């Protein structure tokens, strides 16, 4: 069954979009990532204009992250103090990212920069996570994840030391602010929620417990993607509310399923699986850079 | 540039139209309405010629701006290098004829009248790299927006002709026109232009207009709906 999308100006298969929503929802609930790094490329693949795909998946991530966040919140798995600091950094970062995007676009090659960023980031994060979860699976005993603070003791001498009772941490507030800032830049540049960057950073740099990481990252993503949705709706009118609702319907259901699956799987397994997904997407994109494209010509259309 | 030319040509043919119009044509409908169940449609164009000659029918959609970019391999990676802008091209274009294009003898009129895909995209600009023109046409054809239908104008008897014009689901809204030309002996004998309106209706039109006219409110509503659905689903699943 097909439905016409008023903003994308084309018709799509309802069940295809619903299924895509469910898949991203499950990922979101299990791993705390918004699924934008899967949704956006897939929507473009089926012919949705890139600008509409980016803006609409931001709108979808607002709902999946809220739904996932509520589930984690009921279990007490959210560190609000940490979340607010990440959010503050994220808002500054996403504004800087919008500016950076404009500069890159003026210089040309914005698409290439986006692909390279995806490949480098997803590739390195996937490898680090994969190795770590493999190691902790091999040594089945209680395993302590080595954090950046343990490796670089200088990080613990930064000013603004703050207590994070929920995460059982005492670290400098500058660290979450910085991570939020970097992920904010990625949100603007890549049109994703930023979870795939922030979650590994929270685990391996801040040393937060895996159980708290997902709920806290979802908390931050709600606000950042809401901000992106709003900016896109006002400046480019590319948020397709019908497409968003279809994706949402699938993904809110998927998110609940994902949260339930996630709570039954060991944390190291969960990290291992996320690493595998991230690596697969990175490899796919890396091949895309070196492989001769089917069509070396690309066409973009604008209203007069 | 095209319209004044057509007007002059029409004036030129007016005297003969006084005693016998060389060409009369009409459409099955003048309006295409796009709603949420729209998956494309066909309009029937039919008419009659009072002279011997070839019929060419061109349907054009509202104009848009296009940029074509070409990738090249740099240090193993494919990146965009050259580009070509097309500032004003019809977003939809269908050309149909009663004969094969190569069998017609009045092709010198095709460029000024913008008849044919290459003639429309390239015009008489010789500075454009033809590869970009080919790429643009190929892209538009893959979207179903540019179509060539040689020999698809069919005759019933000597004078009656008809054509089914395809409109895919990707057509943009706006003003379209169906232009019917009658050529014989290398001359344009008659021409008629019929306007078509493509309009969004119902809920979709409302959403589209709302997104453009009240974008701040639209943004807030999008976010609130998303928040509402996220919360609703989570509460619902909690109960089950």
Coordinates of C-alpha atoms in Angstrom, one line a residue:
Chain A
X1 CA 0.0 0.0 0.0
X2 CA 1.4 3.4 -1.0
X3 CA 1.0 6.8 0.6
X4 CA 1.9 10.2 -0.8
X5 CA 4.3 12.3 1.2
X6 CA 3.4 16.0 1.0
X7 CA 6.9 17.5 1.7
X8 CA 9.0 14.9 0.0
X9 CA 6.6 15.1 -2.9
X10 CA 6.5 11.4 -3.7
X11 CA 4.7 8.2 -2.7
X12 CA 6.3 5.4 -0.6
X13 CA 5.2 2.0 0.6
X14 CA 3.7 2.3 4.0
X15 CA 4.9 -1.1 5.3
X16 CA 8.5 -0.5 4.1
X17 CA 8.7 2.7 6.1
X18 CA 7.0 1.1 9.2
X19 CA 9.5 -1.7 9.1
X20 CA 12.4 0.7 8.9
X21 CA 10.9 2.5 11.9
X22 CA 10.7 -0.8 13.9
X23 CA 14.3 -1.7 13.1
X24 CA 15.7 1.7 14.2
X25 CA 13.4 1.6 17.2
X26 CA 14.9 -1.7 18.4
X27 CA 18.4 -0.3 17.9
X28 CA 17.5 2.8 19.8
X29 CA 16.0 0.8 22.8
X30 CA 18.9 -1.7 22.9
X31 CA 21.8 0.6 22.4
X32 CA 20.6 4.1 23.0
X33 CA 21.6 5.2 19.6
X34 CA 18.9 7.1 17.7
X35 CA 19.3 5.0 14.6
X36 CA 19.8 8.1 12.4
X37 CA 22.9 6.7 10.9
X38 CA 20.7 3.9 9.4
X39 CA 17.5 5.8 8.7
X40 CA 19.0 8.7 6.8
X41 CA 21.0 6.7 4.3
X42 CA 18.1 4.3 3.8
X43 CA 15.6 7.1 3.1
X44 CA 18.0 8.6 0.6
X45 CA 18.4 5.2 -1.0
X46 CA 14.6 4.9 -1.7
X47 CA 14.6 8.3 -3.3
X48 CA 13.6 10.7 -0.6
X49 CA 15.5 14.0 -1.1
X50 CA 18.5 14.2 1.2
X51 CA 17.5 17.4 2.9
X52 CA 14.0 15.8 3.7
X53 CA 15.7 12.6 4.9
X54 CA 18.0 14.4 7.3
X55 CA 15.4 16.7 8.8
X56 CA 12.7 14.1 9.1
X57 CA 14.9 11.5 10.8
X58 CA 15.9 14.2 13.3
X59 CA 12.1 14.5 14.1
X60 CA 11.8 10.8 14.3
X61 CA 14.7 10.5 16.8
X62 CA 12.9 13.0 19.1
X63 CA 10.2 10.4 19.6
X64 CA 12.3 7.3 19.8
X65 CA 14.7 8.8 22.2
X66 CA 11.9 10.1 24.5
X67 CA 10.2 6.7 24.4
X68 CA 13.6 5.0 25.2
X69 CA 14.5 7.6 27.8
X70 CA 11.2 7.0 29.7
X71 CA 11.8 3.3 29.8
X72 CA 15.3 3.8 31.2
X73 CA 14.1 6.5 33.6
X74 CA 11.6 4.2 35.2
X75 CA 14.4 1.8 35.9
X76 CA 16.4 4.7 37.4
X77 CA 19.1 4.5 34.7
X78 CA 19.5 8.2 34.0
X79 CA 22.2 10.5 35.4
X80 CA 20.6 13.9 35.1
X81 CA 23.5 15.9 36.3
X82 CA 25.7 14.4 33.6
X83 CA 22.9 14.7 31.0
X84 CA 22.5 18.5 31.6
X85 CA 26.2 19.1 31.2
X86 CA 26.3 17.0 28.0
X87 CA 23.3 18.9 26.7
X88 CA 24.9 22.3 27.4
X89 CA 27.9 21.3 25.5
X90 CA 25.7 19.8 22.8
X91 CA 23.8 23.0 22.1
X92 CA 27.0 25.1 21.8
X93 CA 28.5 22.3 19.6
X94 CA 25.5 22.0 17.3
X95 CA 25.5 25.8 16.7
X96 CA 29.2 25.6 15.9
X97 CA 28.4 22.7 13.6
X98 CA 25.8 24.6 11.6
X99 CA 28.4 27.3 11.0
X100 CA 31.1 24.7 10.0
X101 CA 28.5 23.1 7.7
X102 CA 28.0 26.4 5.9
X103 CA 31.8 26.9 5.5
X104 CA 32.4 23.4 4.1
X105 CA 29.5 23.8 1.7
X106 CA 31.0 27.1 0.4
X107 CA 34.3 25.3 -0.1
X108 CA 32.6 22.4 -1.9
X109 CA 32.9 18.7 -1.1
X110 CA 30.6 18.7 1.9
X111 CA 29.4 15.3 0.9
X112 CA 32.9 13.9 0.9
X113 CA 33.7 15.4 4.3
X114 CA 30.5 13.8 5.7
X115 CA 31.4 10.4 4.3
X116 CA 35.0 10.6 5.5
X117 CA 33.9 11.7 8.9
X118 CA 31.4 8.7 9.1
X119 CA 34.0 6.2 8.0
X120 CA 36.8 7.5 10.4
X121 CA 34.5 7.9 13.4
X122 CA 32.4 4.7 13.0
X123 CA 35.4 2.7 12.0
X124 CA 37.6 3.7 15.0
X125 CA 34.7 3.5 17.5
X126 CA 33.6 0.2 16.2
X127 CA 37.1 -1.3 16.4
X128 CA 37.8 0.0 20.0
X129 CA 34.4 -1.2 21.2
X130 CA 34.7 -4.5 19.5
X131 CA 38.1 -5.2 20.9
X132 CA 37.1 -4.2 24.4
X133 CA 33.9 -6.2 24.6
X134 CA 35.7 -9.2 23.1
X135 CA 38.4 -9.0 25.8
X136 CA 35.8 -8.6 28.6
X137 CA 33.8 -11.6 27.2
X138 CA 37.0 -13.7 27.2
X139 CA 37.8 -12.9 30.9
X140 CA 34.3 -13.7 32.2
X141 CA 35.1 -12.4 35.6
X142 CA 34.1 -8.9 36.8
X143 CA 35.9 -6.7 34.3
X144 CA 36.7 -3.1 34.8
X145 CA 36.6 -1.0 31.6
X146 CA 39.9 1.0 31.4
X147 CA 38.9 4.6 30.9
X148 CA 40.8 7.5 29.5
X149 CA 41.1 9.0 33.0
X150 CA 42.9 5.9 34.2
X151 CA 45.2 6.0 31.2
X152 CA 45.9 9.7 31.3
X153 CA 45.9 10.8 35.0
X154 CA 46.4 14.4 33.9
X155 CA 42.6 14.5 33.0
X156 CA 41.7 14.1 36.6
X157 CA 43.6 17.3 37.5
X158 CA 41.2 19.5 35.4
X159 CA 39.3 22.3 37.2
X160 CA 35.6 22.1 38.1
X161 CA 35.6 18.8 39.7
X162 CA 32.0 17.6 40.2
X163 CA 30.4 14.7 42.0
X164 CA 28.1 12.4 39.9
X165 CA 26.5 10.2 42.5
X166 CA 24.3 8.3 40.0
X167 CA 27.4 7.3 38.0
X168 CA 29.5 6.9 41.1
X169 CA 32.1 9.3 39.6
X170 CA 34.0 12.4 40.6
X171 CA 35.3 14.0 37.4
X172 CA 35.8 17.5 36.0
X173 CA 32.6 19.0 34.5
X174 CA 34.7 20.1 31.5
X175 CA 34.8 16.4 30.3
X176 CA 31.1 16.0 29.7
X177 CA 30.8 19.5 28.4
X178 CA 33.6 18.7 25.8
X179 CA 32.0 15.4 24.8
X180 CA 28.6 17.1 24.4
X181 CA 30.2 19.8 22.3
X182 CA 31.9 17.3 19.9
X183 CA 28.8 15.3 19.5
X184 CA 26.8 18.5 18.9
X185 CA 29.1 19.2 15.9
X186 CA 28.5 15.7 14.5
X187 CA 24.7 16.2 14.9
X188 CA 24.7 19.3 12.7
X189 CA 27.2 17.8 10.2
X190 CA 25.9 14.3 9.8
X191 CA 22.2 14.7 10.6
X192 CA 22.2 12.0 13.3
X193 CA 21.5 12.0 17.0
X194 CA 25.1 11.5 17.9
X195 CA 24.5 8.5 20.2
X196 CA 27.0 6.3 18.4
X197 CA 29.7 8.8 19.2
X198 CA 28.5 9.8 22.7
X199 CA 27.9 6.4 24.2
X200 CA 31.4 5.0 23.6
X201 CA 32.8 8.4 24.8
X202 CA 30.8 8.1 28.0
X203 CA 31.9 4.6 28.6
X204 CA 35.6 4.8 27.6
X205 CA 36.4 8.4 28.4
X206 CA 34.2 9.2 31.4
X207 CA 34.0 5.7 32.8
X208 CA 30.3 5.8 33.4
X209 CA 28.5 2.4 34.1
X210 CA 27.0 1.0 30.9
X211 CA 23.5 0.8 32.5
X212 CA 23.4 4.6 33.1
X213 CA 25.0 5.6 29.8
X214 CA 22.1 4.7 27.5
X215 CA 19.3 6.5 29.4
X216 CA 21.6 9.6 29.9
X217 CA 22.5 9.8 26.2
X218 CA 18.9 9.4 25.2
X219 CA 18.0 12.3 27.6
X220 CA 20.5 14.6 25.8
X221 CA 19.5 13.4 22.3
X222 CA 15.8 14.4 22.8
X223 CA 16.7 18.0 23.2
X224 CA 19.4 18.2 20.5
X225 CA 17.2 16.5 17.8
X226 CA 14.2 18.7 18.8
X227 CA 16.4 21.7 18.3
X228 CA 17.6 20.4 14.9
X229 CA 14.0 19.6 13.8
X230 CA 12.9 23.1 14.7
X231 CA 15.8 24.8 12.9
X232 CA 15.2 22.7 9.8
X233 CA 11.4 23.3 9.8
X234 CA 12.0 27.0 10.0
X235 CA 14.9 27.4 7.6
X236 CA 14.4 24.7 4.9
X237 CA 10.8 23.4 5.4
X238 CA 12.1 19.9 4.9
X239 CA 10.4 18.1 7.9
X240 CA 7.9 15.7 6.4
X241 CA 5.4 15.2 9.1
X242 CA 3.7 12.3 7.4
X243 CA 6.9 10.4 6.8
X244 CA 8.0 11.2 10.4
X245 CA 4.7 9.8 11.8
X246 CA 5.1 6.6 9.8
X247 CA 8.7 6.1 11.0
X248 CA 7.6 7.0 14.5
X249 CA 4.8 4.5 14.7
X250 CA 7.2 1.8 13.9
X251 CA 10.1 3.0 16.0
X252 CA 8.2 3.8 19.3
X253 CA 7.0 0.1 19.2
X254 CA 10.5 -1.0 18.3
X255 CA 12.1 1.0 21.1
X256 CA 10.1 -0.7 23.7
X257 CA 11.0 -4.1 22.3
X258 CA 14.6 -3.0 22.2
X259 CA 14.7 -1.9 25.8
X260 CA 13.3 -5.3 26.9
X261 CA 15.8 -7.2 24.8
X262 CA 18.6 -4.9 26.1
X263 CA 17.8 -5.6 29.7
X264 CA 18.2 -9.3 29.2
X265 CA 21.5 -9.2 27.4
X266 CA 24.9 -8.8 29.2
X267 CA 26.4 -5.4 28.9
X268 CA 29.6 -6.7 27.1
X269 CA 27.5 -8.6 24.6
X270 CA 25.4 -5.4 24.0
X271 CA 28.6 -3.4 23.4
X272 CA 29.9 -6.1 21.1
X273 CA 26.7 -6.1 19.0
X274 CA 26.7 -2.3 18.7
X275 CA 30.4 -2.5 17.6
X276 CA 29.5 -5.0 14.9
X277 CA 26.6 -2.8 13.5
X278 CA 28.8 0.3 13.6
X279 CA 31.7 -1.5 11.8
X280 CA 29.3 -2.8 9.1
X281 CA 28.0 0.6 8.3
X282 CA 31.6 2.0 8.3
X283 CA 32.8 -0.6 5.9
X284 CA 29.8 -0.1 3.6
X285 CA 30.6 3.6 3.5
X286 CA 34.3 3.1 3.1
X287 CA 33.7 0.9 0.1
X288 CA 31.5 3.6 -1.3
X289 CA 34.4 6.1 -1.2
X290 CA 36.8 4.0 -3.3
X291 CA 34.3 2.1 -5.5
X292 CA 33.5 3.6 -8.8
X293 CA 29.9 5.0 -8.4
X294 CA 27.2 3.6 -10.6
X295 CA 26.7 7.1 -11.9
X296 CA 29.6 9.6 -11.7
X297 CA 27.0 12.4 -12.2
X298 CA 24.7 13.7 -9.5
X299 CA 21.8 16.1 -10.0
X300 CA 20.4 18.5 -7.5
X301 CA 17.1 20.3 -8.0
X302 CA 16.0 23.7 -6.5
X303 CA 12.9 25.8 -6.8
X304 CA 13.5 29.0 -8.8
Chain B
X1 CA 12.4 33.8 -25.6
X2 CA 10.1 31.0 -26.8
X3 CA 6.8 32.6 -26.0
X4 CA 7.2 35.7 -28.2
X5 CA 8.3 33.4 -31.0
X6 CA 5.2 31.3 -30.6
X7 CA 3.1 34.4 -30.6
X8 CA 4.6 35.6 -33.8
X9 CA 4.2 32.2 -35.4
X10 CA 0.6 32.1 -34.3
X11 CA -0.1 35.6 -35.7
X12 CA 1.4 34.4 -39.0
X13 CA -1.0 31.5 -39.2
X14 CA -4.1 33.4 -38.0
X15 CA -5.4 34.2 -41.5
X16 CA -5.7 30.6 -42.6
X17 CA -7.3 29.8 -39.2
X18 CA -10.1 32.1 -40.2
X19 CA -11.5 29.7 -42.8
X20 CA -10.3 26.4 -41.4
X21 CA -8.4 25.9 -38.2
X22 CA -5.5 23.6 -39.1
X23 CA -5.6 22.0 -35.7
X24 CA -8.1 21.5 -32.8
X25 CA -7.1 19.6 -29.7
X26 CA -8.4 19.1 -26.1
X27 CA -7.7 17.2 -22.9
X28 CA -9.7 14.7 -20.9
X29 CA -9.2 17.0 -17.9
X30 CA -7.4 20.3 -17.2
X31 CA -6.5 19.6 -13.6
X32 CA -4.6 16.9 -11.7
X33 CA -5.3 16.7 -8.0
X34 CA -2.6 15.2 -5.8
X35 CA -3.8 13.7 -2.5
X36 CA -2.3 11.0 -0.3
X37 CA -3.4 8.1 -2.5
X38 CA -1.8 9.7 -5.6
X39 CA 0.4 7.2 -7.4
X40 CA 0.5 8.9 -10.8
X41 CA -2.1 9.3 -13.5
X42 CA -2.6 9.6 -17.3
X43 CA -4.4 12.4 -19.2
X44 CA -5.9 11.7 -22.6
X45 CA -5.1 14.4 -25.3
X46 CA -7.2 14.2 -28.4
X47 CA -7.7 16.3 -31.5
X48 CA -8.2 16.7 -35.2
X49 CA -5.9 18.0 -38.0
X50 CA -7.3 19.6 -41.1
X51 CA -4.1 19.5 -43.0
X52 CA -1.8 16.6 -43.8
X53 CA 1.2 16.7 -41.5
X54 CA 3.0 15.4 -38.5
X55 CA 1.7 16.0 -35.0
X56 CA 4.2 16.7 -32.2
X57 CA 2.9 17.1 -28.6
X58 CA 5.0 18.7 -25.8
X59 CA 3.9 18.8 -22.2
X60 CA 6.0 21.1 -19.9
X61 CA 5.9 21.5 -16.1
X62 CA 6.9 24.5 -13.9
X63 CA 10.6 25.5 -14.3
X64 CA 13.3 24.7 -11.7
X65 CA 17.0 25.2 -11.3
X66 CA 19.3 22.2 -11.7
X67 CA 23.0 21.6 -10.9
X68 CA 24.8 18.5 -12.3
X69 CA 28.1 17.5 -10.7
X70 CA 30.7 15.1 -12.0
X71 CA 32.8 12.9 -9.8
X72 CA 36.4 12.1 -10.5
X73 CA 38.9 9.9 -8.9
X74 CA 41.4 11.8 -6.7
X75 CA 43.9 9.8 -4.7
X76 CA 41.7 6.7 -5.0
X77 CA 38.6 8.5 -3.7
X78 CA 35.7 9.6 -5.8
X79 CA 34.9 13.3 -5.3
X80 CA 32.9 16.0 -7.1
X81 CA 35.0 18.1 -9.5
X82 CA 33.3 19.8 -12.4
X83 CA 29.7 21.1 -12.4
X84 CA 27.2 22.6 -14.7
X85 CA 24.2 24.8 -13.7
X86 CA 20.9 24.8 -15.6
X87 CA 19.1 27.9 -14.4
X88 CA 15.6 27.3 -15.9
X89 CA 14.4 23.9 -17.1
X90 CA 11.0 22.4 -17.0
X91 CA 10.6 20.1 -14.0
X92 CA 8.4 17.8 -16.2
X93 CA 8.7 17.3 -19.9
X94 CA 7.1 14.8 -22.3
X95 CA 7.5 15.0 -26.0
X96 CA 5.4 12.7 -28.3
X97 CA 5.1 12.5 -32.0
X98 CA 3.2 10.7 -34.7
X99 CA 6.4 9.9 -36.6
X100 CA 9.9 9.0 -35.5
X101 CA 11.9 12.2 -34.7
X102 CA 14.6 11.4 -37.2
X103 CA 12.1 10.9 -40.0
X104 CA 10.8 14.5 -39.7
X105 CA 12.1 17.2 -42.0
X106 CA 11.6 20.4 -39.9
X107 CA 14.1 19.8 -37.1
X108 CA 15.6 23.3 -37.5
X109 CA 12.5 24.6 -35.7
X110 CA 13.0 22.1 -32.8
X111 CA 15.7 24.1 -31.0
X112 CA 13.8 27.5 -31.0
X113 CA 10.5 25.7 -30.1
X114 CA 12.3 23.6 -27.5
X115 CA 11.0 20.4 -28.9
X116 CA 12.9 17.3 -27.8
X117 CA 14.8 16.5 -24.6
X118 CA 18.3 17.5 -25.8
X119 CA 16.9 20.6 -27.5
X120 CA 15.2 21.7 -24.3
X121 CA 18.1 21.1 -21.9
X122 CA 20.9 22.3 -24.1
X123 CA 19.1 24.9 -26.3
X124 CA 21.6 26.6 -28.6
X125 CA 24.3 27.0 -25.9
X126 CA 27.4 25.4 -27.4
X127 CA 29.5 26.0 -24.2
X128 CA 27.8 23.2 -22.3
X129 CA 29.6 19.9 -22.1
X130 CA 27.1 17.5 -23.7
X131 CA 27.9 14.8 -21.1
X132 CA 26.2 17.0 -18.4
X133 CA 23.1 17.3 -20.7
X134 CA 23.0 13.5 -21.1
X135 CA 23.4 13.0 -17.4
X136 CA 20.6 15.4 -16.5
X137 CA 18.2 13.8 -19.1
X138 CA 19.1 10.4 -17.8
X139 CA 18.4 11.4 -14.2
X140 CA 15.0 13.1 -15.1
X141 CA 14.1 10.0 -17.1
X142 CA 14.8 7.7 -14.2
X143 CA 12.4 9.8 -12.1
X144 CA 9.7 9.5 -14.8
X145 CA 9.8 13.2 -15.2
X146 CA 11.3 13.4 -18.8
X147 CA 9.7 11.1 -21.4
X148 CA 10.1 10.7 -25.1
X149 CA 7.2 9.0 -26.9
X150 CA 8.0 8.8 -30.6
X151 CA 5.2 7.4 -32.7
X152 CA 2.9 7.3 -29.7
X153 CA 0.5 9.9 -31.1
X154 CA -1.9 7.6 -32.9
X155 CA -4.4 8.3 -35.6
X156 CA -8.0 7.1 -36.0
X157 CA -8.7 7.7 -39.7
X158 CA -7.0 10.6 -41.5
X159 CA -7.6 13.4 -39.1
X160 CA -8.4 12.3 -35.6
X161 CA -5.4 11.7 -33.2
X162 CA -4.9 10.9 -29.6
X163 CA -2.2 10.5 -26.9
X164 CA -2.1 9.2 -23.3
X165 CA 0.2 11.6 -21.3
X166 CA 1.8 9.9 -18.3
X167 CA 2.2 11.8 -15.0
X168 CA 4.2 9.9 -12.4
X169 CA 3.8 10.4 -8.6
X170 CA 6.9 12.6 -8.5
X171 CA 5.4 15.5 -10.5
X172 CA 5.7 18.9 -8.7
X173 CA 2.6 21.1 -8.3
X174 CA 2.1 24.2 -10.5
X175 CA 1.2 25.3 -13.9
X176 CA 1.7 22.9 -16.8
X177 CA 1.0 23.3 -20.5
X178 CA 0.3 20.8 -23.3
X179 CA 1.4 22.2 -26.7
X180 CA 0.2 20.6 -29.9
X181 CA 2.2 21.3 -33.1
X182 CA 1.3 20.4 -36.7
X183 CA 4.2 20.3 -39.1
X184 CA 4.1 19.8 -42.8
X185 CA 6.6 20.4 -45.6
X186 CA 9.1 21.7 -43.1
X187 CA 6.8 24.4 -41.8
X188 CA 4.7 24.9 -38.7
X189 CA 1.1 24.8 -39.9
X190 CA -0.7 25.1 -36.6
X191 CA -0.2 25.2 -32.9
X192 CA -2.5 25.0 -29.9
X193 CA -1.6 25.3 -26.2
X194 CA -3.7 23.9 -23.4
X195 CA -3.0 24.7 -19.8
X196 CA -3.0 22.0 -17.1
X197 CA -3.1 22.7 -13.4
X198 CA -1.4 20.3 -11.0
X199 CA -2.6 21.0 -7.5
X200 CA -2.3 19.3 -4.1
X201 CA -5.7 18.9 -2.4
X202 CA -7.0 17.8 0.9
X203 CA -4.8 17.1 3.9
X204 CA -1.6 17.0 2.0
X205 CA -2.1 20.4 0.5
X206 CA -2.9 21.7 3.9
X207 CA 0.3 20.2 5.4
X208 CA 2.5 21.5 2.5
X209 CA 1.1 25.1 2.8
X210 CA 1.2 25.0 6.6
X211 CA 4.9 23.9 6.5
X212 CA 5.7 26.8 4.2
X213 CA 3.5 29.6 5.6
X214 CA 3.7 28.9 9.3
X215 CA 7.1 27.2 9.6
X216 CA 7.7 28.1 13.3
X217 CA 4.3 26.6 14.3
X218 CA 4.9 23.6 12.1
X219 CA 8.3 23.0 13.7
X220 CA 6.7 23.1 17.2
X221 CA 3.9 20.8 16.2
X222 CA 6.3 18.3 14.6
X223 CA 8.3 18.2 17.9
X224 CA 5.1 18.0 20.1
X225 CA 3.7 15.2 18.0
X226 CA 6.9 13.3 18.2
X227 CA 7.1 13.8 22.0
X228 CA 3.4 12.8 22.3
X229 CA 3.9 9.6 20.4
X230 CA 7.1 8.7 22.2
X231 CA 5.4 9.3 25.5
X232 CA 2.1 7.6 24.5
X233 CA 3.9 4.5 23.2
X234 CA 6.0 4.1 26.3
X235 CA 3.0 4.5 28.6
X236 CA 0.9 2.1 26.5
X237 CA 3.6 -0.6 26.5
X238 CA 4.0 -0.1 30.2
X239 CA 0.4 -1.2 30.7
X240 CA 0.5 -4.3 28.5

